[in-house]
Short mmCIF file of C-alpha atoms in Angstrom, two decimals:
data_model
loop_
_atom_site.label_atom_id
_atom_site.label_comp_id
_atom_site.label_asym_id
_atom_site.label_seq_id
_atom_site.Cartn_x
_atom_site.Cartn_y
_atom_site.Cartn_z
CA UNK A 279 59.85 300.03 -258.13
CA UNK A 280 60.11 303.31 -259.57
CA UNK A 281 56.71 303.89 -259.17
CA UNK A 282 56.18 302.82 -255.92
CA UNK A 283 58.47 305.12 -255.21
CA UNK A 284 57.13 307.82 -257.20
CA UNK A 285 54.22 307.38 -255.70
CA UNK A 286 55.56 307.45 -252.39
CA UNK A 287 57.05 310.61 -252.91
CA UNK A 288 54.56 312.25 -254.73
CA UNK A 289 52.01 311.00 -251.66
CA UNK A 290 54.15 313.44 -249.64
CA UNK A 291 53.50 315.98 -252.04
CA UNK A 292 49.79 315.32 -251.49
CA UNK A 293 47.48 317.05 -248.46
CA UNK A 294 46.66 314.33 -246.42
CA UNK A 295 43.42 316.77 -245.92
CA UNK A 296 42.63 316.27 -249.19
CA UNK A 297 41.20 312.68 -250.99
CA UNK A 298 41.27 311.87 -254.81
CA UNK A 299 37.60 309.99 -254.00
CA UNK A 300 35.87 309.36 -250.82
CA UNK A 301 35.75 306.02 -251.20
CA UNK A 302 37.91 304.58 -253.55
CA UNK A 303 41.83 304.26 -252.77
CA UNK A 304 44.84 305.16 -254.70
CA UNK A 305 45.57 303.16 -257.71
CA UNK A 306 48.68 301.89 -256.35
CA UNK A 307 47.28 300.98 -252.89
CA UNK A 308 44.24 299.27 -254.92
CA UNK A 309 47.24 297.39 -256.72
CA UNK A 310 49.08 296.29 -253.66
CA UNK A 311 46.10 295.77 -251.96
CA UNK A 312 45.07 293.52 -254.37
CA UNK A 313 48.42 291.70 -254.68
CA UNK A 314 49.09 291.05 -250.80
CA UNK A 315 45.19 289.81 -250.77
CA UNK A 316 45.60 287.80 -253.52
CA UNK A 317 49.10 286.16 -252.23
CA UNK A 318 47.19 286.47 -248.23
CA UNK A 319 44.25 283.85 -250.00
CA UNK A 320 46.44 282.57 -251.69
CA UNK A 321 48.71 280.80 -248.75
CA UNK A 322 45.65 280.48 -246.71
CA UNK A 323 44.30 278.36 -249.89
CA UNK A 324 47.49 276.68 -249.98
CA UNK A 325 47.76 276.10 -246.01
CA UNK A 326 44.92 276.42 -243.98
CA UNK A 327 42.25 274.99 -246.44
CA UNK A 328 43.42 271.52 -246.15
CA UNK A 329 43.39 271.62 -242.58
CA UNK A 330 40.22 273.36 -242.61
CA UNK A 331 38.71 270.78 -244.88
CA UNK A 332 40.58 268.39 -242.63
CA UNK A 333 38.63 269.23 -239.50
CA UNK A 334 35.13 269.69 -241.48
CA UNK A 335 35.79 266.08 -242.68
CA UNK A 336 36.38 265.36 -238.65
CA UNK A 337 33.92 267.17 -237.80
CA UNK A 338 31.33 265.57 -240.14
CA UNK A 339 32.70 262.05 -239.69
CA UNK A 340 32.36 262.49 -235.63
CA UNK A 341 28.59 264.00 -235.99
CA UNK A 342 28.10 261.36 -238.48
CA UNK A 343 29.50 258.51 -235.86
CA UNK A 344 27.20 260.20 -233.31
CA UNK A 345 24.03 260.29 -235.83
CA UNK A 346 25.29 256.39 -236.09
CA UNK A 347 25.68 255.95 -232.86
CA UNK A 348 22.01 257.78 -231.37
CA UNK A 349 20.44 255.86 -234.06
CA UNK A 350 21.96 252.52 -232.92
CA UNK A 351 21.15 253.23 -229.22
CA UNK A 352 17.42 254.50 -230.46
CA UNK A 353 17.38 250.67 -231.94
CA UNK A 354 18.86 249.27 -228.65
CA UNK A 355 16.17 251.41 -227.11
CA UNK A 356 13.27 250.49 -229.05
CA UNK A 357 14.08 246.70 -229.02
CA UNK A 358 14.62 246.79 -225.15
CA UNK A 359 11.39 248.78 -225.49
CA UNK A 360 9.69 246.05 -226.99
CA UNK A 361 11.16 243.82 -224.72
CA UNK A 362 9.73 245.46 -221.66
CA UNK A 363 6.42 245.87 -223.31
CA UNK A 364 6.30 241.80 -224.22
CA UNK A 365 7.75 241.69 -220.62
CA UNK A 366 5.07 243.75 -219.45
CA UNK A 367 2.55 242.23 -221.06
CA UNK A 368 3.64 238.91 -220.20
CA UNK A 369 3.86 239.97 -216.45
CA UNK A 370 0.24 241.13 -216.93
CA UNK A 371 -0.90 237.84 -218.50
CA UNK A 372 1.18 235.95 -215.82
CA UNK A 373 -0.51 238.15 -213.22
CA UNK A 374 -4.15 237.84 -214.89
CA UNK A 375 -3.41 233.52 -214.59
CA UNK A 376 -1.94 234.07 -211.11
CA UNK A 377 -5.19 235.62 -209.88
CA UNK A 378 -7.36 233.61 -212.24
CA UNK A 379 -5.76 230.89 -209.86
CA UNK A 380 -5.89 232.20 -206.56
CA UNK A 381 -9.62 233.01 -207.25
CA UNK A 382 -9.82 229.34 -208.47
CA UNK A 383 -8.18 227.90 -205.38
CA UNK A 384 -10.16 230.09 -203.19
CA UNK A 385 -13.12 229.27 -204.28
CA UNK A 386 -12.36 225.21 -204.44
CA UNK A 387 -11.04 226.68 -200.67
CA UNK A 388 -14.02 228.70 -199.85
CA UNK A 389 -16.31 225.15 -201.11
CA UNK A 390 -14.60 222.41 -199.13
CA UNK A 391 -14.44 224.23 -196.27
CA UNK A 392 -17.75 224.99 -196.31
CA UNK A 393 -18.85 221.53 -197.19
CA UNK A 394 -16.67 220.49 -194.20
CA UNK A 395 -18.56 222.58 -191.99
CA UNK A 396 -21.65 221.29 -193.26
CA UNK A 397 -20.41 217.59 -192.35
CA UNK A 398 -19.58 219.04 -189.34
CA UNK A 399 -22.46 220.43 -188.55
CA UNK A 400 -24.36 217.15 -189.52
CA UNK A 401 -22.50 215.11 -187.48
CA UNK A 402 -22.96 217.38 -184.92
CA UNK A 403 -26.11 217.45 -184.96
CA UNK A 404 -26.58 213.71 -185.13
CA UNK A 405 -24.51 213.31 -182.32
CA UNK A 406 -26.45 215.72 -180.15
CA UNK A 407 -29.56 214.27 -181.49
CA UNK A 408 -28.03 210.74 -180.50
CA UNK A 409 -27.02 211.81 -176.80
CA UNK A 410 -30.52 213.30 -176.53
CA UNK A 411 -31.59 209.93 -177.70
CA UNK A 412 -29.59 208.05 -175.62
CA UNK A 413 -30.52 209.97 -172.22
CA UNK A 414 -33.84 210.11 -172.74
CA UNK A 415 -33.71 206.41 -173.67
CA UNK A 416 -31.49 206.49 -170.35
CA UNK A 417 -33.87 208.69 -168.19
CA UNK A 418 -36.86 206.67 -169.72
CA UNK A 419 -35.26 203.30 -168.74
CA UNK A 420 -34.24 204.62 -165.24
CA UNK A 421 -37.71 205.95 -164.43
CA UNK A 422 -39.16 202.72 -166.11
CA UNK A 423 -36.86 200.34 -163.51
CA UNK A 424 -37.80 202.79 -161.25
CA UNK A 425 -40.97 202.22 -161.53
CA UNK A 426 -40.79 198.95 -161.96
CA UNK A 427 -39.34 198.43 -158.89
CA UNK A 428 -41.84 200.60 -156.84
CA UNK A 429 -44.58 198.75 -158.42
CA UNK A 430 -42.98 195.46 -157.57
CA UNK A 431 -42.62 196.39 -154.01
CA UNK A 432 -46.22 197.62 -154.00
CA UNK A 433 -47.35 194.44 -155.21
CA UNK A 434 -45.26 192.54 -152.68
CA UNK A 435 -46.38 194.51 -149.58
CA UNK A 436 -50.37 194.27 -150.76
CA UNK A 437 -49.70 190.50 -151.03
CA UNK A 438 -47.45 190.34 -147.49
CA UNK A 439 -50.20 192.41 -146.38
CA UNK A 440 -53.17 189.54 -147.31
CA UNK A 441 -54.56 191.57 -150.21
CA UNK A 442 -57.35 188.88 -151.07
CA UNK A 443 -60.29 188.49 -148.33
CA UNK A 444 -62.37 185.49 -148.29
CA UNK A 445 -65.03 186.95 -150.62
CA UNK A 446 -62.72 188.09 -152.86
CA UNK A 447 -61.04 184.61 -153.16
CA UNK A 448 -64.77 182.98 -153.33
CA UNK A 449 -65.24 185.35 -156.67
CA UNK A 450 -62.30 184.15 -157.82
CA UNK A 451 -63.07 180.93 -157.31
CA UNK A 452 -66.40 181.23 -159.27
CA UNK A 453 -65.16 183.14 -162.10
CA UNK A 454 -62.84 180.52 -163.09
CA UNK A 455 -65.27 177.38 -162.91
CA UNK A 456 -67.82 180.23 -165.32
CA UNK A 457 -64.95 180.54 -167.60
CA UNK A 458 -63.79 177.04 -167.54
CA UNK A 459 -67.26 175.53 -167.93
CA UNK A 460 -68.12 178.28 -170.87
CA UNK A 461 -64.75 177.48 -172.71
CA UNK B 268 -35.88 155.37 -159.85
CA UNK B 269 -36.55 154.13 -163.53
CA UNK B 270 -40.11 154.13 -164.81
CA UNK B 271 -41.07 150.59 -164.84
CA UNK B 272 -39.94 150.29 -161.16
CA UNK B 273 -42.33 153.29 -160.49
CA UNK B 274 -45.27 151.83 -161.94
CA UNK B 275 -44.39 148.62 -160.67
CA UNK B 276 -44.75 149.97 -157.21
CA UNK B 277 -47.62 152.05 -158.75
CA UNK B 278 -49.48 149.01 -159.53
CA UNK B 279 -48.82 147.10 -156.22
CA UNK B 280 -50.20 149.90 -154.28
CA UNK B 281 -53.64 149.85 -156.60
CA UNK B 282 -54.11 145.97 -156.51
CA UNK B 283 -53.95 145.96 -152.82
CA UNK B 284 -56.04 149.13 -152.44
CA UNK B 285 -58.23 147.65 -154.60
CA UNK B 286 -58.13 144.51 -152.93
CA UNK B 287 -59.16 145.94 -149.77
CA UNK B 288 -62.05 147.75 -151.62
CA UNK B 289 -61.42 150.96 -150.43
CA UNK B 290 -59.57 152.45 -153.69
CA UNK B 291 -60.96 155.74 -153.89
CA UNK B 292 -60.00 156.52 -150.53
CA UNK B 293 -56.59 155.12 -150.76
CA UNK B 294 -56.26 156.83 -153.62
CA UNK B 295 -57.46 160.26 -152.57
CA UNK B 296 -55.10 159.95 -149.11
CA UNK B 297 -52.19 159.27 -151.11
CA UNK B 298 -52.99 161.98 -153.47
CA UNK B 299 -52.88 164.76 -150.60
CA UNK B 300 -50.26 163.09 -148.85
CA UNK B 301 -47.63 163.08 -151.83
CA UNK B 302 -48.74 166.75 -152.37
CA UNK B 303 -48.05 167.33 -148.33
CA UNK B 304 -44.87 166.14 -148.95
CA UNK B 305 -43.72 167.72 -151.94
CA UNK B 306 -44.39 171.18 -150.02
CA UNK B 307 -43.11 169.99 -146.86
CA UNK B 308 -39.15 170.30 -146.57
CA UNK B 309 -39.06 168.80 -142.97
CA UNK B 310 -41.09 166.25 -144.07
CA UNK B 311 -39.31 165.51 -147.12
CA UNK B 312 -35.75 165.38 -145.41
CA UNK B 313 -37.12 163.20 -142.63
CA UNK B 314 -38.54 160.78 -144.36
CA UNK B 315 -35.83 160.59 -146.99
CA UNK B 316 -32.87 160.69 -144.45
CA UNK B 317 -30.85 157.51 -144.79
CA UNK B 318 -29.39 157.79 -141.28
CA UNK B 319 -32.99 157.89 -139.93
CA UNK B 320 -33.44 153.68 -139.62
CA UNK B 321 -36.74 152.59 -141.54
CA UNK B 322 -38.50 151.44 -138.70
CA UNK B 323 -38.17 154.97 -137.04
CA UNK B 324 -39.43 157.11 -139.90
CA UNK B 325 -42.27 154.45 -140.91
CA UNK B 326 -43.20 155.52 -137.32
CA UNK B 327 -43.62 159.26 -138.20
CA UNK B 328 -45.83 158.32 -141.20
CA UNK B 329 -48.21 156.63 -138.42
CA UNK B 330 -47.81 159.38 -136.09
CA UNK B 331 -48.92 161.56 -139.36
CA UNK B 332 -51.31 159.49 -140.38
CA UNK B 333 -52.94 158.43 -137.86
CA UNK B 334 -56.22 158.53 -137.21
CA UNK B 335 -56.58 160.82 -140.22
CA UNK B 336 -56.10 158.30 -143.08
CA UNK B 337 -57.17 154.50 -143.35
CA UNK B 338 -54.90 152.04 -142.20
CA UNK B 339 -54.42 150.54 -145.57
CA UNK B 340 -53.26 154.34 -146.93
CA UNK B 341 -50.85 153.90 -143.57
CA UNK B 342 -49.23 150.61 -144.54
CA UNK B 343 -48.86 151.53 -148.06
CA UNK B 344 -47.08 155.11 -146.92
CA UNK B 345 -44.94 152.76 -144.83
CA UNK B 346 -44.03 149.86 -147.33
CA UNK B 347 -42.81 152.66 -149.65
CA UNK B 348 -40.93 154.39 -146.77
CA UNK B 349 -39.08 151.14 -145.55
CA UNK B 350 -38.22 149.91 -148.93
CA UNK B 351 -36.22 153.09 -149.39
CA UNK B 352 -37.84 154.40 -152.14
CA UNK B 353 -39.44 158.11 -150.16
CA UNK B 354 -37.95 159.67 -152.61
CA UNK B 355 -40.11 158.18 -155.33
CA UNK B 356 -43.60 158.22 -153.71
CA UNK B 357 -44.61 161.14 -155.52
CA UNK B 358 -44.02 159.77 -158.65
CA UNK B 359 -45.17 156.19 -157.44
CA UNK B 360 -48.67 157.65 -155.70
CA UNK B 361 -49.15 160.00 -159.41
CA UNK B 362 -49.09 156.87 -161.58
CA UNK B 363 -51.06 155.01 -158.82
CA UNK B 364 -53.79 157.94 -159.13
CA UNK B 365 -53.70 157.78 -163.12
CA UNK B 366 -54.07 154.30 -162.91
CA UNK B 367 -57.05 154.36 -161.05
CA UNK B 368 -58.85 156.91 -162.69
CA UNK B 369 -57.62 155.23 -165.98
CA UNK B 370 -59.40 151.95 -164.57
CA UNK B 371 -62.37 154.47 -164.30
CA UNK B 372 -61.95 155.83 -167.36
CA UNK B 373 -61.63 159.13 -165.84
CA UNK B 374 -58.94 161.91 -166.44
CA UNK B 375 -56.75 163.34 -163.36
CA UNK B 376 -57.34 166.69 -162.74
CA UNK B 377 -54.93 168.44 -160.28
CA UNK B 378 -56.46 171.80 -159.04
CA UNK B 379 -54.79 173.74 -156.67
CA UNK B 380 -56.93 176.56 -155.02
CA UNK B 381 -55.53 178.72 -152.24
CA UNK B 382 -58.26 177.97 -149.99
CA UNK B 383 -60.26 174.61 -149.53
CA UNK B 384 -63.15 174.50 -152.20
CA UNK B 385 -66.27 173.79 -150.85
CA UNK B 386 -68.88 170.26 -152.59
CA UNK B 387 -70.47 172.11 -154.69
CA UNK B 388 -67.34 174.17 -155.75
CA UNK B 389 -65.60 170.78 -156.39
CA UNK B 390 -68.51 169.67 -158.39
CA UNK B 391 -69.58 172.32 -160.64
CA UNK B 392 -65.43 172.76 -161.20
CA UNK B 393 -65.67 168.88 -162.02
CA UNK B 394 -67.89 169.41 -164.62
CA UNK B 395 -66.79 172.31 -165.85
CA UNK B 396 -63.39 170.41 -166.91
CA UNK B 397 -65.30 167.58 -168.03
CA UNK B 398 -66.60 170.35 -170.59
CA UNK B 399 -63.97 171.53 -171.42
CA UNK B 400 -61.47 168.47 -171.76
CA UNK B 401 -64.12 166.46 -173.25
CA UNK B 402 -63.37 163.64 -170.68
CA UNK B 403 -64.76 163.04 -167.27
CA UNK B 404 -62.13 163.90 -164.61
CA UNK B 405 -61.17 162.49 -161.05
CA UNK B 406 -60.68 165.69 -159.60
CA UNK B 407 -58.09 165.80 -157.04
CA UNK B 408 -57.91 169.55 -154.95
CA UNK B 409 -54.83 170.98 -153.48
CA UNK B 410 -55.11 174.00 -151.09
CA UNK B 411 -51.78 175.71 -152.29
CA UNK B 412 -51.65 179.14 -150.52
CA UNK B 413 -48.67 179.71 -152.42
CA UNK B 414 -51.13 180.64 -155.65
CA UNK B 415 -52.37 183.71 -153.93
CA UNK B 416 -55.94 183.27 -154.67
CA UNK B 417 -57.73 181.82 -158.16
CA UNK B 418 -57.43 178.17 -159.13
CA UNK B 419 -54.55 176.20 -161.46
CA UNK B 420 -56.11 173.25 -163.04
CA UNK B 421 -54.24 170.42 -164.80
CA UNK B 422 -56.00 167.71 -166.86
CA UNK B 423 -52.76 165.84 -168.66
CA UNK B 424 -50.80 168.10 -170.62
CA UNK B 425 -53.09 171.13 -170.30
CA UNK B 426 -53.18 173.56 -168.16
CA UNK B 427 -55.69 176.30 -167.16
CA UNK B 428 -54.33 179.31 -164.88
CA UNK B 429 -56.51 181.46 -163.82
CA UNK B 430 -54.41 182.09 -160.08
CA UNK B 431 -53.55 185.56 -158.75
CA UNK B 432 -49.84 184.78 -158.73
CA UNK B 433 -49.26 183.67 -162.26
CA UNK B 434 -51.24 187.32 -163.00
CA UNK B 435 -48.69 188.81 -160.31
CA UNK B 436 -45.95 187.20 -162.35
CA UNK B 437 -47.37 188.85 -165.42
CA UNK B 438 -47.74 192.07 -163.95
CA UNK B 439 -44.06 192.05 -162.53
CA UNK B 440 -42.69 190.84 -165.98
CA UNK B 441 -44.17 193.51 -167.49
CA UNK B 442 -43.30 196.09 -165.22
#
């Protein structure tokens, strides 16, 4: 105590212009300096490390539970990648069958109804060929009666009309005694 | 009429033609007669008419007749005609024709021309048949305008048609 205070008073005695080194201190400041730092770490070793070690262990457990976390949701990720991807490809296979199918169908489509229309068009034309048939059989048998009928009146009115004269029924007449008598 | 009653009749008619010794003429009369009245309709219903008494319609045959037949083709007409039986003397004056030429050992021959043929005609046709059936025929002709023109000949069952209007037929039929 004395020396603090001697030093103290004797600091008075010293020019303030005037330094024992440019850098280092007094020896008693040094001292004290050195005491109040030591007893300054000293609580903040006995204080505020804990609760700074506190927090980095909070701090490093919630990063850590994050790190846990991200990787957990990079899993979820990845699987539900996967998923999609099987999905995917599954859609794509589902899709390639689908149109493998619908190109199946169309063609078995595209086939009957074109075997259809060549039925149709076979009966078709066998039933035009058969009403072409059938008229001209028609028109045939109409110009046949027709004809008929015009020769039969022909005959008729040559006959009505005395068609055979005497020397034509005297020919006649011969020709079938020659034939008879030749037979 | 049944058949034996037919030639019954048939063979009373030949004994007394033949009797009388004029059988060929009877037998030709009769022929053209029976033909006359299978072609006649008027002739037919008069002397088949029931309500016409006998006596009457034995006096159209001689009104027919007469003078263009001999008397015994007359009273033969007439016998058939009063007995009732006109409707059979077709039949009855056939079977007496077949029995005659039969007796002659001839074959009838029905020809049917649709005009008259002339001697000759009739007897190079004659022949001809005989030719041709093998047999000799008793010709018997029937002017038949109805044939148009040619000549149908029948000897029995056969029949040789060489007339304009079975060729008309044809000829229609075919048209």
């Amino acid at each position: 105590m004395n020396q603090l205070a001697f030093g103290l008073i004797a600091a008075d005695d010293i020019d303030p212009a005037r330094s024992p080194h440019w850098l280092l201190p007094e020896d008693a400041e040094l001292i004290f300096g050195t005491i109040s730092s030591i007893l300054v770490f000293a609580v903040l070793y006995k204080f505020g490390w804990p609760l700074f070690k506190k927090a980095l262990a909070a701090r490093t457990e919630s990063i850590q539970s994050a790190m846990d976390e991200s990787e957990t949701k990079l899993a979820d990720a990845q699987t539900e990648a996967a998923e999609i991807r099987s999905a995917a490809g599954d859609i794509d296979a589902e899709r390639q069958r689908l149109f493998a199918e619908a190109d199946t169908e169309a063609e078995s489509i595209l086939a009957e109804g074109r075997a259809r229309l060549d039925e149709e068009i076979v009966e078709l034309r066998e039933a035009a060929e058969s009403d072409i048939a059938l008229i001209g059989s028609r028109a045939s048998g109409e110009i046949r009666g027709e004809i008929s009928t015009l020769s039969r009146r022909a005959v008729d009115r040559a006959l009505a009309g005395g068609m055979l004269d005497d020397a034509m029924q005297q020919e006649l007449i011969e020709s079938f005694i020659s034939k008879v008598g030749a037979s | 009429m049944s058949d034996a009653r037919v030639q019954g009749y048939a063979k009373a008619l030949f004994e007394v033609a033949r009797a009388e010794g004029t059988l060929d003429e009877v037998e030709d009369e009769l022929f053209r007669f029976a033909r006359s009245y299978e072609s006649s309709d008027e002739l037919r219903t008069a002397l088949s008419d029931e309500g016409i008494p006998a006596a009457k319609r034995q006096a159209i045959i001689e009104d027919l007749l007469g003078g263009k037949a001999t008397p015994t083709t007359i009273q033969l007409v007439s016998m058939v005609v009063g007995s009732g039986r006109t409707r059979d003397l077709p039949a009855i004056i056939d079977k007496l024709v077949a029995r005659a030429s039969s007796s002659k050992n001839l074959a009838v021959a029905e020809v049917r021309s649709a005009v008259p043929l002339t001697d000759d005609q009739q007897a190079r046709l004659k022949a001809a048949l005989a030719n041709a059936t093998g047999s000799d025929v008793n010709l018997k002709v029937v002017v038949d305008p109805s044939i148009i023109g040619g000549i149908v000949a029948t000897v029995g069952d056969t029949v040789i048609d060489g007339s304009v209007r079975t060729r008309v037929d044809q000829l229609k039929s075919r048209l």
